Structures are given as structure tokens and as C-alpha cells.
mmCIF file of C-alpha atoms in Angstrom:
data_model
loop_
_atom_site.group_PDB
_atom_site.id
_atom_site.type_symbol
_atom_site.label_atom_id
_atom_site.label_comp_id
_atom_site.label_asym_id
_atom_site.label_seq_id
_atom_site.Cartn_x
_atom_site.Cartn_y
_atom_site.Cartn_z
ATOM 1 C CA MET E 1 63.959 -5.194 0.476
ATOM 2 C CA GLU E 2 61.521 -8.055 -0.146
ATOM 3 C CA ARG E 3 62.203 -9.606 -3.562
ATOM 4 C CA LEU E 4 58.799 -10.649 -4.842
ATOM 5 C CA TYR E 5 60.094 -12.112 -8.124
ATOM 6 C CA LEU E 6 61.773 -14.952 -6.207
ATOM 7 C CA ASP E 7 58.373 -16.396 -5.226
ATOM 8 C CA ASP E 8 56.186 -15.367 -8.163
ATOM 9 C CA SER E 9 57.648 -14.802 -11.630
ATOM 10 C CA HIS E 10 54.160 -14.119 -13.010
ATOM 11 C CA LEU E 11 53.525 -11.133 -10.711
ATOM 12 C CA LYS E 12 52.919 -8.192 -13.056
ATOM 13 C CA GLU E 13 51.833 -5.447 -10.649
ATOM 14 C CA PHE E 14 52.562 -4.658 -7.003
ATOM 15 C CA ASN E 15 52.504 -1.824 -4.482
ATOM 16 C CA ALA E 16 55.508 -0.684 -2.471
ATOM 17 C CA GLU E 17 56.689 2.117 -0.218
ATOM 18 C CA ILE E 18 59.473 4.419 -1.376
ATOM 19 C CA THR E 19 62.372 4.204 1.093
ATOM 20 C CA SER E 20 64.671 6.764 -0.549
ATOM 21 C CA VAL E 21 64.691 9.262 -3.427
ATOM 22 C CA THR E 22 67.884 10.765 -4.850
ATOM 23 C CA PRO E 23 67.753 13.305 -7.715
ATOM 24 C CA ARG E 24 69.985 12.402 -10.647
ATOM 25 C CA GLU E 25 70.727 14.029 -13.965
ATOM 26 C CA ASN E 26 67.657 13.428 -16.145
ATOM 27 C CA GLY E 27 65.829 11.401 -13.516
ATOM 28 C CA LEU E 28 65.501 9.922 -10.039
ATOM 29 C CA GLU E 29 67.195 7.113 -8.120
ATOM 30 C CA ILE E 30 64.603 5.282 -6.013
ATOM 31 C CA THR E 31 64.676 2.430 -3.511
ATOM 32 C CA LEU E 32 61.582 0.440 -2.554
ATOM 33 C CA SER E 33 60.431 -1.583 0.436
ATOM 34 C CA ARG E 34 59.562 -4.521 -1.858
ATOM 35 C CA SER E 35 59.972 -5.212 -5.534
ATOM 36 C CA ALA E 36 59.072 -7.610 -8.333
ATOM 37 C CA PHE E 37 61.545 -5.952 -10.728
ATOM 38 C CA TYR E 38 64.253 -8.478 -11.608
ATOM 39 C CA PRO E 39 67.799 -7.021 -11.638
ATOM 40 C CA GLU E 40 70.345 -8.164 -14.215
ATOM 41 C CA SER E 41 71.904 -11.409 -12.993
ATOM 42 C CA GLY E 42 72.935 -14.884 -14.131
ATOM 43 C CA GLY E 43 72.938 -14.002 -17.832
ATOM 44 C CA GLN E 44 69.371 -12.615 -17.674
ATOM 45 C CA PRO E 45 68.776 -8.896 -18.349
ATOM 46 C CA ALA E 46 66.981 -6.643 -15.875
ATOM 47 C CA ASP E 47 63.280 -5.908 -16.076
ATOM 48 C CA LYS E 48 61.781 -2.668 -17.299
ATOM 49 C CA GLY E 49 58.487 -1.182 -16.200
ATOM 50 C CA TRP E 50 56.904 1.750 -14.394
ATOM 51 C CA ILE E 51 56.762 3.206 -10.879
ATOM 52 C CA ASN E 52 53.471 5.068 -10.892
ATOM 53 C CA THR E 53 53.774 6.585 -14.364
ATOM 54 C CA LEU E 54 57.569 6.960 -14.397
ATOM 55 C CA PRO E 55 59.444 4.522 -16.668
ATOM 56 C CA VAL E 56 62.117 2.405 -14.947
ATOM 57 C CA LYS E 57 65.155 2.909 -17.165
ATOM 58 C CA GLU E 58 67.797 0.994 -15.205
ATOM 59 C CA ILE E 59 68.275 -1.128 -12.075
ATOM 60 C CA ILE E 60 71.560 -0.756 -10.192
ATOM 61 C CA GLU E 61 73.036 -2.526 -7.192
ATOM 62 C CA LYS E 62 73.541 -0.256 -4.191
ATOM 63 C CA ASN E 63 74.715 -1.238 -0.708
ATOM 64 C CA GLY E 64 73.765 -4.861 -1.266
ATOM 65 C CA ASP E 65 70.282 -3.830 -2.439
ATOM 66 C CA PHE E 66 68.821 -2.451 -5.660
ATOM 67 C CA ALA E 67 67.897 1.049 -6.765
ATOM 68 C CA TYR E 68 65.684 2.030 -9.683
ATOM 69 C CA ILE E 69 66.602 4.807 -12.096
ATOM 70 C CA THR E 70 63.465 6.479 -13.437
ATOM 71 C CA ALA E 71 62.532 9.437 -15.568
ATOM 72 C CA PRO E 72 62.090 12.775 -13.719
ATOM 73 C CA GLY E 73 58.968 13.010 -11.562
ATOM 74 C CA ASP E 74 57.373 13.964 -8.264
ATOM 75 C CA LEU E 75 58.016 11.108 -5.784
ATOM 76 C CA SER E 76 58.903 11.268 -2.086
ATOM 77 C CA VAL E 77 60.088 9.034 0.744
ATOM 78 C CA GLY E 78 57.240 7.163 2.463
ATOM 79 C CA GLN E 79 54.958 7.445 -0.554
ATOM 80 C CA ASP E 80 53.030 4.325 -1.541
ATOM 81 C CA VAL E 81 53.475 3.702 -5.252
ATOM 82 C CA SER E 82 51.921 1.371 -7.815
ATOM 83 C CA CYS E 83 54.504 -0.559 -9.833
ATOM 84 C CA ARG E 84 54.045 -2.442 -13.084
ATOM 85 C CA ILE E 85 56.360 -4.844 -14.916
ATOM 86 C CA ASP E 86 56.924 -4.622 -18.677
ATOM 87 C CA TRP E 87 55.299 -8.027 -19.099
ATOM 88 C CA ASP E 88 56.237 -8.699 -22.730
ATOM 89 C CA ARG E 89 59.899 -8.240 -21.847
ATOM 90 C CA ARG E 90 59.616 -10.277 -18.618
ATOM 91 C CA PHE E 91 57.777 -13.184 -20.248
ATOM 92 C CA ASP E 92 60.315 -13.274 -23.074
ATOM 93 C CA HIS E 93 63.073 -13.574 -20.456
ATOM 94 C CA MET E 94 61.133 -16.277 -18.585
ATOM 95 C CA GLN E 95 60.676 -18.285 -21.780
ATOM 96 C CA HIS E 96 64.353 -18.051 -22.668
ATOM 97 C CA HIS E 97 65.716 -18.716 -19.179
ATOM 98 C CA THR E 98 63.470 -21.744 -18.714
ATOM 99 C CA GLY E 99 64.264 -22.760 -22.280
ATOM 100 C CA GLN E 100 67.960 -22.566 -21.492
ATOM 101 C CA HIS E 101 67.564 -24.983 -18.581
ATOM 102 C CA ILE E 102 65.677 -27.384 -20.856
ATOM 103 C CA LEU E 103 68.161 -27.107 -23.732
ATOM 104 C CA SER E 104 71.218 -27.426 -21.472
ATOM 105 C CA GLN E 105 69.870 -30.679 -20.025
ATOM 106 C CA ALA E 106 69.008 -31.917 -23.525
ATOM 107 C CA PHE E 107 72.627 -31.448 -24.615
ATOM 108 C CA ILE E 108 73.772 -33.490 -21.624
ATOM 109 C CA GLU E 109 71.255 -36.234 -22.427
ATOM 110 C CA GLU E 110 71.996 -36.412 -26.150
ATOM 111 C CA ALA E 111 75.633 -35.297 -26.454
ATOM 112 C CA SER E 112 77.211 -35.347 -22.952
ATOM 113 C CA ALA E 113 77.899 -31.623 -23.501
ATOM 114 C CA GLU E 114 77.901 -29.426 -20.373
ATOM 115 C CA THR E 115 76.776 -25.790 -20.463
ATOM 116 C CA VAL E 116 79.448 -23.429 -19.124
ATOM 117 C CA SER E 117 77.700 -20.085 -19.661
ATOM 118 C CA PHE E 118 74.417 -18.479 -20.697
ATOM 119 C CA HIS E 119 73.731 -15.043 -22.167
ATOM 120 C CA LEU E 120 70.422 -13.398 -22.991
ATOM 121 C CA SER E 121 69.670 -10.059 -24.654
ATOM 122 C CA ARG E 122 66.948 -8.613 -26.864
ATOM 123 C CA ALA E 123 69.054 -9.566 -29.882
ATOM 124 C CA SER E 124 70.145 -13.100 -29.025
ATOM 125 C CA ALA E 125 70.168 -16.007 -26.599
ATOM 126 C CA THR E 126 73.207 -18.262 -26.352
ATOM 127 C CA ILE E 127 74.704 -21.073 -24.338
ATOM 128 C CA ASP E 128 78.367 -22.086 -24.503
ATOM 129 C CA LEU E 129 79.032 -25.820 -24.404
ATOM 130 C CA ALA E 130 82.256 -27.394 -23.143
ATOM 131 C CA VAL E 131 82.878 -29.098 -26.500
ATOM 132 C CA GLU E 132 84.549 -27.905 -29.685
ATOM 133 C CA THR E 133 82.176 -29.545 -32.144
ATOM 134 C CA LEU E 134 78.969 -31.554 -32.380
ATOM 135 C CA SER E 135 77.549 -33.585 -35.236
ATOM 136 C CA GLU E 136 74.433 -32.398 -37.033
ATOM 137 C CA GLU E 137 72.724 -35.564 -35.800
ATOM 138 C CA LYS E 138 73.397 -34.751 -32.122
ATOM 139 C CA LEU E 139 72.309 -31.133 -32.545
ATOM 140 C CA LYS E 140 68.997 -32.185 -34.042
ATOM 141 C CA ALA E 141 68.539 -34.854 -31.362
ATOM 142 C CA ALA E 142 69.123 -32.292 -28.578
ATOM 143 C CA GLU E 143 66.707 -29.817 -30.152
ATOM 144 C CA LEU E 144 64.040 -32.508 -30.565
ATOM 145 C CA ARG E 145 64.548 -33.748 -27.003
ATOM 146 C CA ALA E 146 64.234 -30.203 -25.632
ATOM 147 C CA ASN E 147 60.968 -29.633 -27.493
ATOM 148 C CA ARG E 148 59.617 -32.941 -26.228
ATOM 149 C CA ALA E 149 60.159 -31.644 -22.695
ATOM 150 C CA ILE E 150 58.095 -28.587 -23.662
ATOM 151 C CA THR E 151 55.194 -30.589 -25.077
ATOM 152 C CA ASP E 152 55.223 -32.764 -21.935
ATOM 153 C CA ASN E 153 54.290 -29.520 -20.098
ATOM 154 C CA LEU E 154 56.387 -30.439 -17.061
ATOM 155 C CA PRO E 155 55.826 -28.439 -13.864
ATOM 156 C CA VAL E 156 58.584 -26.032 -12.861
ATOM 157 C CA LYS E 157 59.078 -25.941 -9.099
ATOM 158 C CA ILE E 158 61.125 -23.410 -7.153
ATOM 159 C CA TYR E 159 62.313 -23.956 -3.591
ATOM 160 C CA SER E 160 65.314 -23.307 -1.345
ATOM 161 C CA ILE E 161 67.597 -25.858 0.332
ATOM 162 C CA GLU E 162 70.822 -25.737 2.295
ATOM 163 C CA GLY E 163 73.812 -25.787 -0.027
ATOM 164 C CA SER E 164 75.024 -29.070 1.475
ATOM 165 C CA GLU E 165 71.742 -30.758 0.504
ATOM 166 C CA GLN E 166 72.495 -30.366 -3.216
ATOM 167 C CA GLN E 167 74.368 -33.675 -3.092
ATOM 168 C CA HIS E 168 71.026 -35.429 -2.535
ATOM 169 C CA LEU E 169 69.586 -34.057 -5.799
ATOM 170 C CA PRO E 170 70.671 -34.667 -9.425
ATOM 171 C CA VAL E 171 71.776 -31.030 -9.677
ATOM 172 C CA ARG E 172 73.215 -30.299 -13.126
ATOM 173 C CA LYS E 173 75.760 -27.767 -11.845
ATOM 174 C CA PRO E 174 75.912 -27.393 -8.016
ATOM 175 C CA SER E 175 76.234 -23.916 -6.510
ATOM 176 C CA ALA E 176 79.168 -23.049 -4.246
ATOM 177 C CA ARG E 177 76.967 -20.599 -2.341
ATOM 178 C CA LYS E 178 76.834 -21.073 1.433
ATOM 179 C CA GLY E 179 73.505 -21.112 3.249
ATOM 180 C CA LEU E 180 70.255 -21.372 1.361
ATOM 181 C CA VAL E 181 70.389 -22.170 -2.365
ATOM 182 C CA ARG E 182 67.400 -21.525 -4.650
ATOM 183 C CA ILE E 183 66.665 -24.568 -6.831
ATOM 184 C CA VAL E 184 64.695 -24.475 -10.084
ATOM 185 C CA GLU E 185 63.377 -27.975 -10.696
ATOM 186 C CA ILE E 186 61.832 -29.015 -13.992
ATOM 187 C CA SER E 187 60.041 -32.099 -12.767
ATOM 188 C CA GLY E 188 61.916 -35.268 -13.672
ATOM 189 C CA TRP E 189 64.108 -33.385 -16.125
ATOM 190 C CA ASP E 190 66.466 -30.740 -14.701
ATOM 191 C CA TYR E 191 67.608 -29.456 -11.288
ATOM 192 C CA SER E 192 69.590 -26.199 -11.284
ATOM 193 C CA PRO E 193 70.564 -23.584 -8.678
ATOM 194 C CA CYS E 194 69.236 -20.341 -10.176
ATOM 195 C CA GLY E 195 67.931 -16.945 -9.071
ATOM 196 C CA GLY E 196 66.174 -16.047 -12.324
ATOM 197 C CA THR E 197 62.520 -15.787 -13.325
ATOM 198 C CA HIS E 198 60.974 -18.886 -14.892
ATOM 199 C CA CYS E 199 57.768 -20.282 -16.325
ATOM 200 C CA ASP E 200 55.443 -22.370 -14.128
ATOM 201 C CA PHE E 201 55.224 -25.130 -16.756
ATOM 202 C CA THR E 202 57.544 -26.013 -19.630
ATOM 203 C CA GLY E 203 54.631 -25.619 -22.051
ATOM 204 C CA GLU E 204 54.842 -21.842 -21.557
ATOM 205 C CA VAL E 205 58.209 -21.861 -23.352
ATOM 206 C CA GLY E 206 56.291 -22.693 -26.522
ATOM 207 C CA LEU E 207 59.171 -23.764 -28.752
ATOM 208 C CA ILE E 208 62.970 -23.954 -28.760
ATOM 209 C CA LYS E 209 64.794 -23.488 -32.067
ATOM 210 C CA ILE E 210 68.563 -23.695 -32.550
ATOM 211 C CA LEU E 211 69.546 -20.970 -35.016
ATOM 212 C CA ARG E 212 73.269 -21.353 -35.585
ATOM 213 C CA LEU E 213 76.591 -22.459 -34.094
ATOM 214 C CA GLU E 214 79.800 -20.558 -33.430
ATOM 215 C CA ARG E 215 83.232 -21.672 -32.283
ATOM 216 C CA VAL E 216 84.436 -19.484 -29.387
ATOM 217 C CA ARG E 217 87.864 -20.420 -28.097
ATOM 218 C CA GLN E 218 87.625 -24.152 -27.293
ATOM 219 C CA GLN E 219 83.859 -24.048 -26.820
ATOM 220 C CA LEU E 220 80.780 -24.288 -29.008
ATOM 221 C CA ARG E 221 78.309 -21.404 -28.794
ATOM 222 C CA ILE E 222 74.686 -22.302 -29.518
ATOM 223 C CA HIS E 223 72.420 -19.472 -30.666
ATOM 224 C CA PHE E 224 68.768 -20.272 -29.998
ATOM 225 C CA CYS E 225 65.371 -18.658 -29.537
ATOM 226 C CA CYS E 226 62.154 -19.555 -27.743
ATOM 227 C CA GLY E 227 58.443 -18.759 -27.779
ATOM 228 C CA LYS E 228 57.435 -15.531 -29.488
ATOM 229 C CA ARG E 229 60.963 -14.896 -30.761
ATOM 230 C CA ALA E 230 60.953 -18.321 -32.418
ATOM 231 C CA LEU E 231 57.574 -17.585 -34.014
ATOM 232 C CA LEU E 232 58.759 -14.211 -35.346
ATOM 233 C CA ASP E 233 61.986 -15.783 -36.614
ATOM 234 C CA TYR E 234 59.996 -18.487 -38.443
ATOM 235 C CA ARG E 235 57.593 -15.888 -39.853
ATOM 236 C CA ARG E 236 60.460 -13.760 -41.174
ATOM 237 C CA LYS E 237 62.210 -16.738 -42.773
ATOM 238 C CA ASN E 238 58.958 -18.095 -44.223
ATOM 239 C CA GLU E 239 58.255 -14.708 -45.821
ATOM 240 C CA LEU E 240 61.799 -14.683 -47.214
ATOM 241 C CA VAL E 241 61.363 -18.169 -48.696
ATOM 242 C CA ALA E 242 58.046 -17.122 -50.250
ATOM 243 C CA GLU E 243 59.610 -13.959 -51.693
ATOM 244 C CA LEU E 244 62.536 -15.897 -53.179
ATOM 245 C CA GLY E 245 60.077 -18.414 -54.616
ATOM 246 C CA GLN E 246 58.219 -15.600 -56.380
ATOM 247 C CA ILE E 247 61.453 -14.128 -57.728
ATOM 248 C CA LEU E 248 62.622 -17.512 -59.055
ATOM 249 C CA SER E 249 59.110 -18.684 -60.027
ATOM 250 C CA CYS E 250 59.336 -21.943 -58.100
ATOM 251 C CA GLY E 251 57.999 -23.662 -54.989
ATOM 252 C CA GLU E 252 60.033 -23.919 -51.791
ATOM 253 C CA ASP E 253 60.954 -27.556 -52.525
ATOM 254 C CA ASP E 254 62.736 -26.436 -55.703
ATOM 255 C CA LEU E 255 64.220 -23.294 -54.214
ATOM 256 C CA ALA E 256 67.675 -24.696 -53.362
ATOM 257 C CA ASP E 257 68.122 -26.169 -56.878
ATOM 258 C CA ASN E 258 67.048 -22.927 -58.508
ATOM 259 C CA VAL E 259 69.368 -20.831 -56.365
ATOM 260 C CA GLN E 260 72.236 -23.180 -57.231
ATOM 261 C CA LYS E 261 71.463 -22.797 -60.944
ATOM 262 C CA GLN E 262 71.397 -19.007 -60.568
ATOM 263 C CA ILE E 263 74.792 -19.091 -58.840
ATOM 264 C CA GLU E 264 76.243 -21.274 -61.615
ATOM 265 C CA ASN E 265 74.780 -19.034 -64.320
ATOM 266 C CA SER E 266 76.047 -15.948 -62.547
ATOM 267 C CA SER E 267 79.529 -17.449 -62.234
ATOM 268 C CA SER E 268 79.563 -18.350 -65.917
ATOM 269 C CA PHE E 269 78.363 -14.887 -66.871
ATOM 270 C CA ALA E 270 80.994 -13.250 -64.632
ATOM 271 C CA LYS E 271 83.763 -15.235 -66.364
ATOM 272 C CA LYS E 272 82.504 -14.232 -69.796
ATOM 273 C CA LEU E 273 82.195 -10.610 -68.690
ATOM 274 C CA GLN E 274 85.734 -10.685 -67.318
ATOM 275 C CA LYS E 275 87.046 -11.933 -70.658
ATOM 276 C CA LEU E 276 85.140 -9.234 -72.531
ATOM 277 C CA GLN E 277 86.427 -6.555 -70.158
ATOM 278 C CA SER E 278 89.998 -7.785 -70.640
ATOM 279 C CA ARG E 279 89.563 -7.616 -74.428
ATOM 280 C CA MET E 280 88.053 -4.145 -74.121
ATOM 281 C CA MET E 281 90.964 -2.949 -71.959
ATOM 282 C CA GLY E 282 93.388 -4.390 -74.526
ATOM 283 C CA MET E 283 91.612 -2.554 -77.331
ATOM 284 C CA LEU E 284 91.653 0.667 -75.320
ATOM 285 C CA ALA E 285 95.375 0.282 -74.704
ATOM 286 C CA GLU E 286 95.962 -0.083 -78.454
ATOM 287 C CA GLN E 287 93.883 3.013 -79.212
ATOM 288 C CA MET E 288 95.721 5.027 -76.576
ATOM 289 C CA LYS E 289 99.078 4.435 -78.295
ATOM 290 C CA ASN E 290 97.988 6.977 -80.886
ATOM 291 C CA ASN E 291 96.415 9.392 -78.410
ATOM 292 C CA THR E 292 99.200 10.356 -76.022
ATOM 293 C CA LEU E 293 100.011 13.892 -74.915
ATOM 294 C CA ASP E 294 103.361 15.414 -74.119
ATOM 295 C CA ILE E 295 103.523 16.783 -70.570
ATOM 296 C CA GLY E 296 106.920 18.024 -69.430
ATOM 297 C CA GLY E 297 108.619 15.838 -72.014
ATOM 298 C CA PHE E 298 106.814 12.700 -70.907
ATOM 299 C CA SER E 299 104.154 10.833 -72.932
ATOM 300 C CA SER E 300 100.867 10.914 -71.065
ATOM 301 C CA VAL E 301 97.449 9.282 -71.338
ATOM 302 C CA ILE E 302 94.378 11.020 -69.909
ATOM 303 C CA GLN E 303 91.082 9.177 -70.272
ATOM 304 C CA TYR E 304 87.605 8.847 -68.734
ATOM 305 C CA ILE E 305 86.327 5.294 -69.288
ATOM 306 C CA GLU E 306 82.616 4.817 -68.760
ATOM 307 C CA GLY E 307 81.737 1.496 -67.122
ATOM 308 C CA ALA E 308 85.245 0.860 -65.786
ATOM 309 C CA GLY E 309 86.160 0.420 -62.131
ATOM 310 C CA LEU E 310 89.408 0.946 -60.229
ATOM 311 C CA LYS E 311 90.408 -2.685 -60.784
ATOM 312 C CA ASP E 312 90.097 -2.215 -64.557
ATOM 313 C CA LEU E 313 91.903 1.138 -64.419
ATOM 314 C CA ASN E 314 94.809 -0.411 -62.517
ATOM 315 C CA LYS E 315 95.214 -3.184 -65.095
ATOM 316 C CA LEU E 316 95.072 -0.696 -67.950
ATOM 317 C CA ALA E 317 97.594 1.653 -66.320
ATOM 318 C CA SER E 318 100.006 -1.208 -65.646
ATOM 319 C CA SER E 319 99.764 -2.343 -69.263
ATOM 320 C CA LEU E 320 100.396 1.172 -70.623
ATOM 321 C CA LEU E 321 103.401 1.723 -68.344
ATOM 322 C CA GLN E 322 104.945 -1.717 -68.875
ATOM 323 C CA GLU E 323 104.646 -1.489 -72.648
ATOM 324 C CA LYS E 324 106.112 2.043 -72.482
ATOM 325 C CA THR E 325 103.054 3.434 -74.236
ATOM 326 C CA ALA E 326 102.935 6.158 -71.596
ATOM 327 C CA ASP E 327 105.022 7.559 -68.750
ATOM 328 C CA ILE E 328 102.088 9.209 -66.985
ATOM 329 C CA VAL E 329 98.558 7.764 -66.864
ATOM 330 C CA LEU E 330 95.510 9.657 -65.573
ATOM 331 C CA LEU E 331 92.343 7.543 -65.687
ATOM 332 C CA ALA E 332 88.796 7.791 -64.311
ATOM 333 C CA GLY E 333 85.824 5.403 -64.308
ATOM 334 C CA ASP E 334 82.385 5.098 -62.757
ATOM 335 C CA ASP E 335 81.570 1.414 -62.142
ATOM 336 C CA PRO E 336 80.589 0.352 -59.537
ATOM 337 C CA ARG E 337 81.410 3.766 -58.063
ATOM 338 C CA PRO E 338 83.282 6.876 -59.243
ATOM 339 C CA GLY E 339 87.053 6.464 -59.075
ATOM 340 C CA ILE E 340 90.331 7.976 -60.226
ATOM 341 C CA LEU E 341 93.712 6.331 -60.796
ATOM 342 C CA LEU E 342 96.932 8.317 -61.289
ATOM 343 C CA ALA E 343 100.151 6.446 -62.166
ATOM 344 C CA SER E 344 103.619 7.152 -63.516
ATOM 345 C CA THR E 345 106.936 5.442 -64.124
ATOM 346 C CA GLY E 346 108.350 7.299 -61.122
ATOM 347 C CA ALA E 347 111.209 8.649 -63.206
ATOM 348 C CA GLU E 348 113.334 11.493 -61.873
ATOM 349 C CA GLY E 349 111.510 14.810 -62.023
ATOM 350 C CA MET E 350 108.044 13.263 -61.902
ATOM 351 C CA PRO E 351 105.526 14.965 -59.545
ATOM 352 C CA ASP E 352 104.427 13.261 -56.321
ATOM 353 C CA LEU E 353 100.993 11.932 -57.294
ATOM 354 C CA ARG E 354 99.872 11.823 -53.656
ATOM 355 C CA GLU E 355 99.862 15.629 -53.604
ATOM 356 C CA VAL E 356 97.841 15.724 -56.817
ATOM 357 C CA LEU E 357 95.269 13.293 -55.426
ATOM 358 C CA ARG E 358 94.854 15.322 -52.231
ATOM 359 C CA GLU E 359 93.858 18.313 -54.355
ATOM 360 C CA VAL E 360 91.391 16.569 -56.666
ATOM 361 C CA GLN E 361 89.621 13.918 -54.552
ATOM 362 C CA PRO E 362 87.277 16.386 -52.790
ATOM 363 C CA MET E 363 85.891 17.247 -56.249
ATOM 364 C CA PHE E 364 84.162 13.831 -56.490
ATOM 365 C CA ASP E 365 83.815 13.162 -52.739
ATOM 366 C CA GLY E 366 86.675 10.692 -52.943
ATOM 367 C CA LYS E 367 88.926 8.987 -50.433
ATOM 368 C CA GLY E 368 92.121 7.140 -51.194
ATOM 369 C CA GLY E 369 95.895 7.190 -51.214
ATOM 370 C CA GLY E 370 98.933 5.342 -52.476
ATOM 371 C CA SER E 371 102.606 5.875 -53.298
ATOM 372 C CA PRO E 372 104.369 8.782 -55.057
ATOM 373 C CA ASP E 373 104.028 7.018 -58.429
ATOM 374 C CA ARG E 374 100.566 5.404 -58.071
ATOM 375 C CA VAL E 375 97.459 6.616 -56.239
ATOM 376 C CA GLN E 376 93.773 5.894 -56.418
ATOM 377 C CA ALA E 377 90.549 7.068 -54.794
ATOM 378 C CA GLY E 378 86.933 5.937 -54.836
ATOM 379 C CA GLY E 379 84.189 8.516 -54.450
ATOM 380 C CA ASN E 380 80.469 9.201 -54.476
ATOM 381 C CA ASP E 381 79.964 12.008 -57.015
ATOM 382 C CA SER E 382 80.224 10.941 -60.671
ATOM 383 C CA ALA E 383 79.619 14.517 -61.834
ATOM 384 C CA GLY E 384 82.945 15.555 -60.310
ATOM 385 C CA LEU E 385 85.069 12.943 -62.100
ATOM 386 C CA LEU E 386 85.770 14.811 -65.359
ATOM 387 C CA PRO E 387 86.563 18.105 -63.574
ATOM 388 C CA ALA E 388 88.842 16.192 -61.177
ATOM 389 C CA LEU E 389 90.645 14.514 -64.098
ATOM 390 C CA GLU E 390 91.140 17.874 -65.816
ATOM 391 C CA LYS E 391 92.378 19.411 -62.557
ATOM 392 C CA ALA E 392 94.878 16.562 -62.132
ATOM 393 C CA LYS E 393 96.212 17.279 -65.607
ATOM 394 C CA GLU E 394 96.618 20.994 -64.770
ATOM 395 C CA LEU E 395 98.430 20.248 -61.513
ATOM 396 C CA ILE E 396 100.888 17.900 -63.207
ATOM 397 C CA ILE E 397 101.571 20.476 -65.942
ATOM 398 C CA GLN E 398 102.175 23.064 -63.210
ATOM 399 C CA GLY E 399 104.486 20.618 -61.476
ATOM 400 C CA PHE E 400 106.680 20.601 -64.573
ATOM 401 C CA GLY E 401 106.696 24.395 -64.580
ATOM 402 C CA GLY E 402 104.179 24.613 -67.407
#
């Protein structure tokens, strides 16, 4: 099969003859006499597109060639078909693959950091560098240097040489392939063996923006984006900055200071709230001393506490049990979500609270667990909390033979 993408990455449409058609579940498997569809290789995803009107869903390797998986349709061997590349997807890949070559060379120039791998998907583009860390200064220098190569609008040349001839070029990472090796040359900037699709000039990449860093084993992973993706990323972040500015009633230059003040105020408020909640739990514990029930000869506390969460209920139960105010504690609360806590001293003859919880948690769409003397569950249905608490009381009374 003639691979048209090797000579012309900008080819969007072409004609070809169908050389085989194999029916598959929910589609066809087709081979062509020639193709501009790029298969997945070298970290670059495969193209999408259409054969006549049938969408190309997947490209697979078969007998050293490539086959195209399409939607169901009426195609036959020997038929001449019109093929079309999904150009938005292809150009995005071209921008990012060319951008990767530029960025990889920039990291060598500015940080002596070699690229060991490249990955591209619709969600992200990454290169892994053979270093564990880089200074902020070197990262910014590499990004700036890469974008200077874009604004210089350098020509991108593609040609093939014998593998042994690579030693005569400043190839960034020589290929071990025997025979002819395809070279992608960014004039005066980068020479790399590569079979991918690329721009004709670096200016087509538009922009390279480093997004974030990630340590992966002993390497540094660089997340970046190019061209339209970079524009959309900037647009999204600019809208977010504008929205935050409106919320905080400040300009973007004052945004960081205002966010910091909000964090400090929130932290101060959280500490005050925690103290108030502790005082409230203490007051509740005092009140409950005079409101215990006798269940099976054991003093028991049963209470729904509006605005309390499982963390609060646990503290309250521990206080009641430790101070011997109660032997059995059945508590429920609804903040930030509905929850039930059942606890006991675990004295001989006490019921296994895990069995009680299994019976009542479906009543408030809860999930949880614990030990025989302490269980808890968080749920989604506040309306079921009081019935679940009452049911727990009934089950424990039954457990004592009441």
C-alpha cells in the first residue's frame, strides 16, 4: 500500500481502490491500494475520517499493512472510493508532533535534558525528560526558546537517508532502523528520525504552552499543549480568572491576594466553628445525662441532632460512653450528609450492632460498617433518618428479648 501521508501531511482527500473487504460485527474491515490515513505510531494517535460516506472508526495493522474498520456499508473489492481525513484531528496532531520536536530540542538547548518518550491523545500531550527536576527558570527558558522557534517560522523538511548516514547529521536521537530512515528536519534547529505527520513550517504550530510537571519514576513528565488547544486552554483559564474576579470584586492583579485573604478568613472561621461545635456537643452531653432510657437494663441515649455530622456524632458517643452517661448510644445527624452512629460499651449480652446497621441503613440509602460495638453509615435520604433511628431502637429492644 502506498502511504501518502509520508510525503504530504497536508493531504486532506484522496482516491483509492479497495483491495479487500471483510464483514465484521457492526462494520467492515477494508484495505486500500493507497492511503493518507495515519496509523497510530510513535506516540501519535491514528487518524479518523471517511471512506466514501462511511466513518473510519479504527486503523489496525494486518500482515505488515493497515486495515480500516468502518461503519456498515455497501463496498466491494476493486471499487474506487473517495477518502477524506478528519482534518481538525489531523492538524491538531501535526501541531503537537511538530511542537514536541521543537520543545524537546529546546530542553536540550536550555537544560541539557533529553526526551525519552512522547505521548499524545485528545486529552493531553506529554514528553518525559531524563531528569528528575528542573528549576522554574530553566522551564521558562525552554518554553520561551521553543516559541521563538515558532515565530521564526522555520521550514520543516522531510527526506529519507540510509541509517548509516545519520552520523553526518546532528540527529537528536539516532534511529537503529536498518535501510532508509525518514528524517524530519526543522531547519537549523532539530533533526529527528520520525514517521509522523508534521507541519510544513514551525509557524503552523502557533504556540507551545507548558501546563504542568509530574514526577514519573526517575523522570520528569512535561504536560504541554499547542495551537488551538493552547488557545482554548487560555480562553478557559481567562474566563475562570474573570469569573473569580467578579466573585471577589477585584481585578486579576489583586486576585491572588484576595484569594489568600479568603483562605485565611475561612480558616479562622473554621476554627471558631469547631470550638462552637465542641461546646455544643458538650452541652448536649450534659443534657443527655438526664434523658437516658433503660433498654435491657442498660442506660441508653437515642437522639437525632440536626446539623451534626458523623465526626461530631463519634465524639459525642465517645464522651457519653467514657463518662458512663450511657451504655448504648444511638445517634443520627444530617450535615453534610445523612448519617447514623450506633455505639455501646460492648459489655456481655450486648447486641451485635453490625446486624442492627444492616437492617436500618437501607432506610436512608446508607452504606457503612464497623465493629460489634460501634458502627456508622452515611446515606443520601434525610427523610429516612428518624425512621431508621426508631427501627434501630426496636431491634436492640428485641435483641434483649423485649
